[in-house]
């Protein structure tokens, strides 16, 4: 799947975001080795701390559907659903990605104009791993 298409899926996923507190909506589209795409969006909570990020939602959905090997993820986000800046994954999401993905896993970000591509190694060097 082309990165442009995966970004398009992330834009679609963002529409389902539940973000009544921050109003910052995030969408993620995770491409599995099977070719299937798993959608994720942020799901906020009144306790704030129980909020789940879009990337983690996508990984949990994929694992729940039996997929554990992944090629790439596209992430978009912005205040009020406006995608004007890149929305890089937070630290916790980077750690979640590293649980399942190798160093060359691709992370696509979009600012409404251009797509930026990173590898997991670039966004989380020297990551903690028990294996
Ligand atoms: N958020 C994500 O969904 N992914 C990230 O990597 C960073 C932050 C969400 C959580 C919260 O609902 C909103 O963005 C503002 O922090």
mmCIF file of N, CA and C and ligand atoms in Angstrom:
data_model
loop_
_atom_site.group_PDB
_atom_site.id
_atom_site.type_symbol
_atom_site.label_atom_id
_atom_site.label_comp_id
_atom_site.label_asym_id
_atom_site.label_seq_id
_atom_site.Cartn_x
_atom_site.Cartn_y
_atom_site.Cartn_z
ATOM 1 N N UNK A 1 0.844 -1.212 0.000
ATOM 2 C CA UNK A 1 0.000 0.000 0.000
ATOM 3 C C UNK A 1 0.869 1.247 0.000
ATOM 4 N N UNK A 2 0.501 2.218 -0.805
ATOM 5 C CA UNK A 2 1.275 3.459 -0.870
ATOM 6 C C UNK A 2 1.079 4.283 0.399
ATOM 7 N N UNK A 3 2.111 5.064 0.733
ATOM 8 C CA UNK A 3 2.025 5.852 1.969
ATOM 9 C C UNK A 3 0.890 6.874 1.901
ATOM 10 N N UNK A 4 0.620 7.395 0.701
ATOM 11 C CA UNK A 4 -0.465 8.382 0.534
ATOM 12 C C UNK A 4 -1.817 7.762 0.912
ATOM 13 N N UNK A 5 -1.959 6.496 0.531
ATOM 14 C CA UNK A 5 -3.208 5.783 0.819
ATOM 15 C C UNK A 5 -3.350 5.530 2.328
ATOM 16 N N UNK A 6 -2.230 5.181 2.958
ATOM 17 C CA UNK A 6 -2.252 4.929 4.400
ATOM 18 C C UNK A 6 -2.560 6.220 5.165
ATOM 19 N N UNK A 7 -2.013 7.334 4.688
ATOM 20 C CA UNK A 7 -2.331 8.632 5.299
ATOM 21 C C UNK A 7 -3.830 8.916 5.139
ATOM 22 N N UNK A 8 -4.375 8.606 3.978
ATOM 23 C CA UNK A 8 -5.813 8.798 3.739
ATOM 24 C C UNK A 8 -6.645 8.002 4.724
ATOM 25 N N UNK A 9 -6.196 6.786 5.011
ATOM 26 C CA UNK A 9 -6.897 5.956 5.998
ATOM 27 C C UNK A 9 -6.807 6.569 7.398
ATOM 28 N N UNK A 10 -5.643 7.142 7.718
ATOM 29 C CA UNK A 10 -5.486 7.782 9.034
ATOM 30 C C UNK A 10 -6.418 8.999 9.148
ATOM 31 N N UNK A 11 -6.570 9.731 8.051
ATOM 32 C CA UNK A 11 -7.491 10.889 8.044
ATOM 33 C C UNK A 11 -8.927 10.411 8.292
ATOM 34 N N UNK A 12 -9.275 9.275 7.705
ATOM 35 C CA UNK A 12 -10.617 8.710 7.915
ATOM 36 C C UNK A 12 -10.783 8.286 9.373
ATOM 37 N N UNK A 13 -9.764 7.611 9.909
ATOM 38 C CA UNK A 13 -9.819 7.141 11.298
ATOM 39 C C UNK A 13 -9.969 8.316 12.263
ATOM 40 N N UNK A 14 -9.325 9.430 11.946
ATOM 41 C CA UNK A 14 -9.360 10.606 12.824
ATOM 42 C C UNK A 14 -10.787 11.117 13.025
ATOM 43 N N UNK A 15 -11.632 10.888 12.034
ATOM 44 C CA UNK A 15 -13.023 11.371 12.121
ATOM 45 C C UNK A 15 -13.780 10.725 13.279
ATOM 46 N N UNK A 16 -13.322 9.539 13.716
ATOM 47 C CA UNK A 16 -13.995 8.847 14.826
ATOM 48 C C UNK A 16 -13.408 9.188 16.189
ATOM 49 N N UNK A 17 -12.422 10.073 16.216
ATOM 50 C CA UNK A 17 -11.784 10.409 17.495
ATOM 51 C C UNK A 17 -12.816 10.917 18.499
ATOM 52 N N UNK A 18 -12.596 10.527 19.748
ATOM 53 C CA UNK A 18 -13.444 11.016 20.843
ATOM 54 C C UNK A 18 -12.550 11.896 21.710
ATOM 55 N N UNK A 19 -12.623 13.196 21.486
ATOM 56 C CA UNK A 19 -11.700 14.111 22.156
ATOM 57 C C UNK A 19 -12.433 15.354 22.681
ATOM 58 N N UNK A 20 -13.431 15.139 23.565
ATOM 59 C CA UNK A 20 -14.212 16.281 24.046
ATOM 60 C C UNK A 20 -13.426 17.212 24.979
ATOM 61 N N UNK A 21 -12.304 16.729 25.536
ATOM 62 C CA UNK A 21 -11.560 17.529 26.519
ATOM 63 C C UNK A 21 -10.468 18.363 25.855
ATOM 64 N N UNK A 22 -9.625 17.719 25.059
ATOM 65 C CA UNK A 22 -8.528 18.468 24.419
ATOM 66 C C UNK A 22 -8.945 19.068 23.075
ATOM 67 N N UNK A 23 -9.988 18.478 22.464
ATOM 68 C CA UNK A 23 -10.413 18.865 21.101
ATOM 69 C C UNK A 23 -9.316 18.584 20.068
ATOM 70 N N UNK A 24 -8.293 17.844 20.484
ATOM 71 C CA UNK A 24 -7.191 17.485 19.588
ATOM 72 C C UNK A 24 -7.465 16.070 19.088
ATOM 73 N N UNK A 25 -7.830 15.951 17.831
ATOM 74 C CA UNK A 25 -8.194 14.631 17.303
ATOM 75 C C UNK A 25 -7.010 14.006 16.565
ATOM 76 N N UNK A 26 -6.869 12.699 16.761
ATOM 77 C CA UNK A 26 -5.749 11.969 16.157
ATOM 78 C C UNK A 26 -6.282 10.712 15.469
ATOM 79 N N UNK A 27 -5.713 10.411 14.312
ATOM 80 C CA UNK A 27 -6.071 9.180 13.599
ATOM 81 C C UNK A 27 -4.819 8.417 13.242
ATOM 82 N N UNK A 28 -4.917 7.102 13.282
ATOM 83 C CA UNK A 28 -3.787 6.252 12.905
ATOM 84 C C UNK A 28 -4.280 5.127 12.015
ATOM 85 N N UNK A 29 -3.455 4.751 11.044
ATOM 86 C CA UNK A 29 -3.750 3.599 10.192
ATOM 87 C C UNK A 29 -2.509 2.715 10.185
ATOM 88 N N UNK A 30 -2.677 1.494 10.667
ATOM 89 C CA UNK A 30 -1.563 0.565 10.864
ATOM 90 C C UNK A 30 -1.649 -0.543 9.828
ATOM 91 N N UNK A 31 -0.601 -0.670 9.030
ATOM 92 C CA UNK A 31 -0.581 -1.689 7.966
ATOM 93 C C UNK A 31 0.063 -2.976 8.474
ATOM 94 N N UNK A 32 -0.722 -4.047 8.488
ATOM 95 C CA UNK A 32 -0.225 -5.341 8.936
ATOM 96 C C UNK A 32 0.483 -6.076 7.803
ATOM 97 N N UNK A 33 1.291 -7.071 8.180
ATOM 98 C CA UNK A 33 1.997 -7.879 7.178
ATOM 99 C C UNK A 33 1.010 -8.617 6.276
ATOM 100 N N UNK A 34 -0.196 -8.848 6.775
ATOM 101 C CA UNK A 34 -1.241 -9.537 5.999
ATOM 102 C C UNK A 34 -1.805 -8.643 4.893
ATOM 103 N N UNK A 35 -1.509 -7.335 4.993
ATOM 104 C CA UNK A 35 -2.071 -6.379 4.040
ATOM 105 C C UNK A 35 -3.291 -5.662 4.599
ATOM 106 N N UNK A 36 -3.771 -6.142 5.759
ATOM 107 C CA UNK A 36 -4.927 -5.479 6.362
ATOM 108 C C UNK A 36 -4.504 -4.180 7.050
ATOM 109 N N UNK A 37 -5.436 -3.229 7.098
ATOM 110 C CA UNK A 37 -5.175 -1.951 7.750
ATOM 111 C C UNK A 37 -6.069 -1.837 8.987
ATOM 112 N N UNK A 38 -5.465 -1.463 10.099
ATOM 113 C CA UNK A 38 -6.194 -1.318 11.357
ATOM 114 C C UNK A 38 -6.261 0.157 11.721
ATOM 115 N N UNK A 39 -7.479 0.614 11.996
ATOM 116 C CA UNK A 39 -7.696 2.023 12.304
ATOM 117 C C UNK A 39 -7.603 2.267 13.808
ATOM 118 N N UNK A 40 -7.151 3.453 14.149
ATOM 119 C CA UNK A 40 -7.144 3.861 15.548
ATOM 120 C C UNK A 40 -7.437 5.336 15.657
ATOM 121 N N UNK A 41 -8.049 5.725 16.762
ATOM 122 C CA UNK A 41 -8.271 7.150 17.043
ATOM 123 C C UNK A 41 -8.089 7.332 18.537
ATOM 124 N N UNK A 42 -7.864 8.572 18.959
ATOM 125 C CA UNK A 42 -7.756 8.791 20.399
ATOM 126 C C UNK A 42 -9.137 8.726 21.036
ATOM 127 N N UNK A 43 -9.162 8.148 22.217
ATOM 128 C CA UNK A 43 -10.410 7.993 22.969
ATOM 129 C C UNK A 43 -10.152 8.572 24.351
ATOM 130 N N UNK A 44 -10.658 9.777 24.579
ATOM 131 C CA UNK A 44 -10.372 10.466 25.839
ATOM 132 C C UNK A 44 -11.315 10.018 26.946
ATOM 133 N N UNK A 45 -10.958 10.408 28.169
ATOM 134 C CA UNK A 45 -11.737 10.028 29.338
ATOM 135 C C UNK A 45 -11.738 11.186 30.325
ATOM 136 N N UNK A 46 -12.844 11.310 31.060
ATOM 137 C CA UNK A 46 -12.986 12.394 32.032
ATOM 138 C C UNK A 46 -11.862 12.375 33.073
ATOM 139 N N UNK A 47 -11.292 11.205 33.311
ATOM 140 C CA UNK A 47 -10.184 11.115 34.273
ATOM 141 C C UNK A 47 -8.863 11.591 33.652
ATOM 142 N N UNK A 48 -8.884 11.895 32.376
ATOM 143 C CA UNK A 48 -7.700 12.272 31.584
ATOM 144 C C UNK A 48 -6.699 11.122 31.478
ATOM 145 N N UNK A 49 -6.289 10.571 32.626
ATOM 146 C CA UNK A 49 -5.251 9.530 32.637
ATOM 147 C C UNK A 49 -5.671 8.264 31.910
ATOM 148 N N UNK A 50 -6.959 8.025 31.802
ATOM 149 C CA UNK A 50 -7.448 6.798 31.133
ATOM 150 C C UNK A 50 -7.577 6.981 29.626
ATOM 151 N N UNK A 51 -7.164 8.133 29.138
ATOM 152 C CA UNK A 51 -7.212 8.388 27.687
ATOM 153 C C UNK A 51 -6.299 7.417 26.936
ATOM 154 N N UNK A 52 -6.772 6.967 25.780
ATOM 155 C CA UNK A 52 -5.957 6.094 24.922
ATOM 156 C C UNK A 52 -5.616 6.833 23.637
ATOM 157 N N UNK A 53 -4.358 6.777 23.242
ATOM 158 C CA UNK A 53 -3.918 7.436 22.010
ATOM 159 C C UNK A 53 -4.355 6.636 20.775
ATOM 160 N N UNK A 54 -4.379 7.309 19.647
ATOM 161 C CA UNK A 54 -4.790 6.695 18.377
ATOM 162 C C UNK A 54 -3.894 5.513 17.997
ATOM 163 N N UNK A 55 -2.593 5.677 18.175
ATOM 164 C CA UNK A 55 -1.649 4.630 17.775
ATOM 165 C C UNK A 55 -1.875 3.365 18.596
ATOM 166 N N UNK A 56 -2.063 3.551 19.899
ATOM 167 C CA UNK A 56 -2.282 2.388 20.768
ATOM 168 C C UNK A 56 -3.598 1.708 20.457
ATOM 169 N N UNK A 57 -4.622 2.512 20.136
ATOM 170 C CA UNK A 57 -5.911 1.931 19.750
ATOM 171 C C UNK A 57 -5.736 1.041 18.523
ATOM 172 N N UNK A 58 -4.952 1.505 17.559
ATOM 173 C CA UNK A 58 -4.729 0.736 16.325
ATOM 174 C C UNK A 58 -3.984 -0.571 16.623
ATOM 175 N N UNK A 59 -2.950 -0.500 17.453
ATOM 176 C CA UNK A 59 -2.203 -1.726 17.788
ATOM 177 C C UNK A 59 -3.086 -2.706 18.562
ATOM 178 N N UNK A 60 -3.881 -2.205 19.488
ATOM 179 C CA UNK A 60 -4.754 -3.104 20.273
ATOM 180 C C UNK A 60 -5.780 -3.755 19.360
ATOM 181 N N UNK A 61 -6.320 -2.993 18.410
ATOM 182 C CA UNK A 61 -7.291 -3.545 17.473
ATOM 183 C C UNK A 61 -6.638 -4.649 16.634
ATOM 184 N N UNK A 62 -5.429 -4.384 16.145
ATOM 185 C CA UNK A 62 -4.737 -5.372 15.303
ATOM 186 C C UNK A 62 -4.479 -6.661 16.076
ATOM 187 N N UNK A 63 -3.954 -6.524 17.287
ATOM 188 C CA UNK A 63 -3.636 -7.719 18.088
ATOM 189 C C UNK A 63 -4.928 -8.482 18.402
ATOM 190 N N UNK A 64 -6.000 -7.745 18.688
ATOM 191 C CA UNK A 64 -7.287 -8.395 18.975
ATOM 192 C C UNK A 64 -7.817 -9.149 17.757
ATOM 193 N N UNK A 65 -7.380 -8.722 16.568
ATOM 194 C CA UNK A 65 -7.795 -9.419 15.336
ATOM 195 C C UNK A 65 -6.776 -10.479 14.908
ATOM 196 N N UNK A 66 -5.772 -10.719 15.750
ATOM 197 C CA UNK A 66 -4.831 -11.811 15.482
ATOM 198 C C UNK A 66 -3.602 -11.432 14.693
ATOM 199 N N UNK A 67 -3.369 -10.141 14.480
ATOM 200 C CA UNK A 67 -2.191 -9.705 13.705
ATOM 201 C C UNK A 67 -1.114 -9.157 14.643
ATOM 202 N N UNK A 68 0.118 -9.626 14.441
ATOM 203 C CA UNK A 68 1.217 -9.156 15.308
ATOM 204 C C UNK A 68 2.458 -8.718 14.526
ATOM 205 N N UNK A 69 2.384 -8.790 13.194
ATOM 206 C CA UNK A 69 3.502 -8.348 12.351
ATOM 207 C C UNK A 69 3.057 -7.151 11.530
ATOM 208 N N UNK A 70 3.893 -6.124 11.528
ATOM 209 C CA UNK A 70 3.466 -4.870 10.923
ATOM 210 C C UNK A 70 4.527 -4.272 10.011
ATOM 211 N N UNK A 71 4.055 -3.493 9.022
ATOM 212 C CA UNK A 71 4.948 -2.846 8.054
ATOM 213 C C UNK A 71 5.129 -1.361 8.342
ATOM 214 N N UNK A 72 4.023 -0.675 8.619
ATOM 215 C CA UNK A 72 4.095 0.782 8.742
ATOM 216 C C UNK A 72 2.843 1.318 9.415
ATOM 217 N N UNK A 73 2.956 2.588 9.852
ATOM 218 C CA UNK A 73 1.792 3.268 10.443
ATOM 219 C C UNK A 73 1.762 4.711 9.928
ATOM 220 N N UNK A 74 0.575 5.212 9.668
ATOM 221 C CA UNK A 74 0.398 6.628 9.316
ATOM 222 C C UNK A 74 -0.339 7.298 10.473
ATOM 223 N N UNK A 75 0.110 8.485 10.828
ATOM 224 C CA UNK A 75 -0.488 9.204 11.967
ATOM 225 C C UNK A 75 -0.780 10.640 11.549
ATOM 226 N N UNK A 76 -2.008 11.080 11.827
ATOM 227 C CA UNK A 76 -2.353 12.490 11.587
ATOM 228 C C UNK A 76 -3.112 13.003 12.805
ATOM 229 N N UNK A 77 -3.043 14.299 13.007
ATOM 230 C CA UNK A 77 -3.788 14.864 14.128
ATOM 231 C C UNK A 77 -3.754 16.370 14.102
ATOM 232 N N UNK A 78 -4.655 16.956 14.868
ATOM 233 C CA UNK A 78 -4.663 18.407 14.968
ATOM 234 C C UNK A 78 -5.828 18.904 15.796
ATOM 235 N N UNK A 79 -5.661 20.105 16.270
ATOM 236 C CA UNK A 79 -6.696 20.764 17.067
ATOM 237 C C UNK A 79 -7.938 20.955 16.195
ATOM 238 N N UNK A 80 -9.082 20.554 16.752
ATOM 239 C CA UNK A 80 -10.334 20.733 16.017
ATOM 240 C C UNK A 80 -10.380 19.952 14.715
ATOM 241 N N UNK A 81 -9.543 18.925 14.622
ATOM 242 C CA UNK A 81 -9.553 18.085 13.417
ATOM 243 C C UNK A 81 -8.833 18.704 12.234
ATOM 244 N N UNK A 82 -8.094 19.796 12.473
ATOM 245 C CA UNK A 82 -7.359 20.445 11.375
ATOM 246 C C UNK A 82 -5.921 19.907 11.332
ATOM 247 N N UNK A 83 -5.586 19.279 10.244
ATOM 248 C CA UNK A 83 -4.247 18.703 10.098
ATOM 249 C C UNK A 83 -3.349 19.744 9.435
ATOM 250 N N UNK A 84 -2.608 20.469 10.264
ATOM 251 C CA UNK A 84 -1.757 21.559 9.766
ATOM 252 C C UNK A 84 -0.290 21.398 10.186
ATOM 253 N N UNK A 85 -0.093 20.514 11.175
ATOM 254 C CA UNK A 85 1.282 20.243 11.653
ATOM 255 C C UNK A 85 1.466 18.738 11.734
ATOM 256 N N UNK A 86 2.714 18.310 11.756
ATOM 257 C CA UNK A 86 2.977 16.886 11.952
ATOM 258 C C UNK A 86 2.564 16.502 13.378
ATOM 259 N N UNK A 87 2.112 15.272 13.541
ATOM 260 C CA UNK A 87 1.683 14.780 14.850
ATOM 261 C C UNK A 87 2.486 13.521 15.190
ATOM 262 N N UNK A 88 3.705 13.706 15.674
ATOM 263 C CA UNK A 88 4.548 12.544 15.978
ATOM 264 C C UNK A 88 4.015 11.784 17.196
ATOM 265 N N UNK A 89 4.259 10.471 17.262
ATOM 266 C CA UNK A 89 3.732 9.679 18.377
ATOM 267 C C UNK A 89 4.374 10.051 19.707
ATOM 268 N N UNK A 90 3.570 9.993 20.781
ATOM 269 C CA UNK A 90 4.097 10.303 22.115
ATOM 270 C C UNK A 90 5.047 9.196 22.561
ATOM 271 N N UNK A 91 5.723 9.432 23.657
ATOM 272 C CA UNK A 91 6.725 8.471 24.148
ATOM 273 C C UNK A 91 6.141 7.103 24.451
ATOM 274 N N UNK A 92 4.963 7.092 25.063
ATOM 275 C CA UNK A 92 4.350 5.792 25.402
ATOM 276 C C UNK A 92 4.023 5.033 24.121
ATOM 277 N N UNK A 93 3.501 5.734 23.119
ATOM 278 C CA UNK A 93 3.165 5.062 21.855
ATOM 279 C C UNK A 93 4.420 4.553 21.146
ATOM 280 N N UNK A 94 5.515 5.269 21.246
ATOM 281 C CA UNK A 94 6.766 4.790 20.638
ATOM 282 C C UNK A 94 7.178 3.474 21.291
ATOM 283 N N UNK A 95 7.020 3.395 22.596
ATOM 284 C CA UNK A 95 7.364 2.159 23.308
ATOM 285 C C UNK A 95 6.428 1.016 22.896
ATOM 286 N N UNK A 96 5.145 1.324 22.716
ATOM 287 C CA UNK A 96 4.168 0.305 22.274
ATOM 288 C C UNK A 96 4.564 -0.189 20.872
ATOM 289 N N UNK A 97 4.925 0.744 19.991
ATOM 290 C CA UNK A 97 5.333 0.359 18.635
ATOM 291 C C UNK A 97 6.542 -0.580 18.716
ATOM 292 N N UNK A 98 7.492 -0.256 19.604
ATOM 293 C CA UNK A 98 8.730 -1.046 19.690
ATOM 294 C C UNK A 98 8.482 -2.454 20.227
ATOM 295 N N UNK A 99 7.352 -2.661 20.881
ATOM 296 C CA UNK A 99 7.014 -4.007 21.372
ATOM 297 C C UNK A 99 6.796 -4.978 20.200
ATOM 298 N N UNK A 100 6.253 -4.443 19.104
ATOM 299 C CA UNK A 100 5.848 -5.300 17.990
ATOM 300 C C UNK A 100 6.684 -5.127 16.721
ATOM 301 N N UNK A 101 7.411 -4.022 16.625
ATOM 302 C CA UNK A 101 8.002 -3.675 15.325
ATOM 303 C C UNK A 101 9.525 -3.605 15.382
ATOM 304 N N UNK A 102 10.118 -3.891 14.241
ATOM 305 C CA UNK A 102 11.583 -3.826 14.147
ATOM 306 C C UNK A 102 12.031 -2.385 13.876
ATOM 307 N N UNK A 103 13.354 -2.229 13.911
ATOM 308 C CA UNK A 103 13.935 -0.878 13.778
ATOM 309 C C UNK A 103 13.567 -0.186 12.479
ATOM 310 N N UNK A 104 13.337 -0.981 11.413
ATOM 311 C CA UNK A 104 13.065 -0.370 10.102
ATOM 312 C C UNK A 104 11.575 -0.118 9.846
ATOM 313 N N UNK A 105 10.745 -0.370 10.864
ATOM 314 C CA UNK A 105 9.308 -0.073 10.758
ATOM 315 C C UNK A 105 9.128 1.403 10.390
ATOM 316 N N UNK A 106 8.227 1.657 9.423
ATOM 317 C CA UNK A 106 8.074 3.032 8.914
ATOM 318 C C UNK A 106 6.919 3.771 9.600
ATOM 319 N N UNK A 107 7.180 5.019 9.924
ATOM 320 C CA UNK A 107 6.179 5.879 10.553
ATOM 321 C C UNK A 107 5.975 7.096 9.649
ATOM 322 N N UNK A 108 4.773 7.233 9.110
ATOM 323 C CA UNK A 108 4.451 8.335 8.198
ATOM 324 C C UNK A 108 3.666 9.412 8.926
ATOM 325 N N UNK A 109 4.118 10.645 8.788
ATOM 326 C CA UNK A 109 3.432 11.791 9.390
ATOM 327 C C UNK A 109 3.023 12.743 8.272
ATOM 328 N N UNK A 110 1.953 13.472 8.510
ATOM 329 C CA UNK A 110 1.415 14.349 7.464
ATOM 330 C C UNK A 110 1.005 15.683 8.087
ATOM 331 N N UNK A 111 1.383 16.770 7.432
ATOM 332 C CA UNK A 111 1.031 18.107 7.950
ATOM 333 C C UNK A 111 -0.020 18.800 7.067
ATOM 334 N N UNK A 112 -0.682 18.015 6.242
ATOM 335 C CA UNK A 112 -1.697 18.577 5.349
ATOM 336 C C UNK A 112 -1.133 18.925 3.984
ATOM 337 N N UNK A 113 0.219 18.925 3.906
ATOM 338 C CA UNK A 113 0.887 19.270 2.644
ATOM 339 C C UNK A 113 1.851 18.159 2.221
ATOM 340 N N UNK A 114 2.725 17.794 3.180
ATOM 341 C CA UNK A 114 3.792 16.829 2.864
ATOM 342 C C UNK A 114 3.797 15.656 3.828
ATOM 343 N N UNK A 115 4.299 14.536 3.341
ATOM 344 C CA UNK A 115 4.459 13.347 4.184
ATOM 345 C C UNK A 115 5.927 13.243 4.584
ATOM 346 N N UNK A 116 6.153 13.044 5.890
ATOM 347 C CA UNK A 116 7.499 12.823 6.409
ATOM 348 C C UNK A 116 7.600 11.357 6.795
ATOM 349 N N UNK A 117 8.713 10.715 6.487
ATOM 350 C CA UNK A 117 8.880 9.302 6.826
ATOM 351 C C UNK A 117 10.014 9.132 7.829
ATOM 352 N N UNK A 118 9.716 8.412 8.914
ATOM 353 C CA UNK A 118 10.735 8.062 9.900
ATOM 354 C C UNK A 118 10.758 6.555 10.065
ATOM 355 N N UNK A 119 11.881 6.036 10.541
ATOM 356 C CA UNK A 119 11.905 4.641 10.988
ATOM 357 C C UNK A 119 11.732 4.663 12.507
ATOM 358 N N UNK A 120 11.350 3.507 13.048
ATOM 359 C CA UNK A 120 11.229 3.415 14.509
ATOM 360 C C UNK A 120 12.566 3.719 15.171
ATOM 361 N N UNK A 121 13.634 3.242 14.553
ATOM 362 C CA UNK A 121 14.982 3.492 15.105
ATOM 363 C C UNK A 121 15.263 4.991 15.241
ATOM 364 N N UNK A 122 14.778 5.764 14.283
ATOM 365 C CA UNK A 122 15.016 7.218 14.343
ATOM 366 C C UNK A 122 14.215 7.871 15.469
ATOM 367 N N UNK A 123 12.990 7.382 15.703
ATOM 368 C CA UNK A 123 12.137 8.018 16.725
ATOM 369 C C UNK A 123 12.349 7.442 18.125
ATOM 370 N N UNK A 124 12.921 6.224 18.186
ATOM 371 C CA UNK A 124 13.168 5.622 19.502
ATOM 372 C C UNK A 124 14.477 4.832 19.485
ATOM 373 N N UNK A 125 15.605 5.562 19.459
ATOM 374 C CA UNK A 125 16.899 4.867 19.469
ATOM 375 C C UNK A 125 17.178 4.271 20.849
ATOM 376 N N UNK A 126 17.984 3.245 20.884
ATOM 377 C CA UNK A 126 18.382 2.618 22.166
ATOM 378 C C UNK A 126 17.160 2.261 23.007
ATOM 379 N N UNK A 127 16.173 1.640 22.385
ATOM 380 C CA UNK A 127 14.934 1.376 23.115
ATOM 381 C C UNK A 127 15.103 0.245 24.126
ATOM 382 N N UNK A 128 14.289 0.303 25.150
ATOM 383 C CA UNK A 128 14.298 -0.724 26.206
ATOM 384 C C UNK A 128 13.623 -1.972 25.669
ATOM 385 N N UNK A 129 14.240 -3.116 25.905
ATOM 386 C CA UNK A 129 13.690 -4.373 25.397
ATOM 387 C C UNK A 129 14.158 -5.518 26.292
ATOM 388 N N UNK A 130 13.240 -6.340 26.765
ATOM 389 C CA UNK A 130 13.606 -7.470 27.629
ATOM 390 C C UNK A 130 14.025 -8.705 26.842
ATOM 391 N N UNK A 131 13.728 -8.709 25.516
ATOM 392 C CA UNK A 131 13.998 -9.915 24.734
ATOM 393 C C UNK A 131 15.480 -10.077 24.394
HETATM 394 N N1 LIG B 1 -2.650 11.724 21.381
HETATM 395 C C1 LIG B 1 -2.647 10.645 20.531
HETATM 396 O O1 LIG B 1 -3.703 10.118 20.178
HETATM 397 N N2 LIG B 1 -1.440 10.170 20.110
HETATM 398 C C2 LIG B 1 -0.229 10.674 20.476
HETATM 399 O O2 LIG B 1 0.795 10.113 20.137
HETATM 400 C C3 LIG B 1 -0.168 11.913 21.243
HETATM 401 C C4 LIG B 1 -1.440 12.373 21.855
HETATM 402 C C5 LIG B 1 -3.938 12.244 21.866
HETATM 403 C C6 LIG B 1 -4.188 12.008 23.315
HETATM 404 C C7 LIG B 1 -5.164 13.116 23.651
HETATM 405 O O3 LIG B 1 -6.482 12.660 23.419
HETATM 406 C C8 LIG B 1 -4.832 14.223 22.657
HETATM 407 O O4 LIG B 1 -3.998 13.635 21.687
HETATM 408 C C9 LIG B 1 -4.136 15.415 23.279
HETATM 409 O O5 LIG B 1 -3.027 15.022 23.993
#
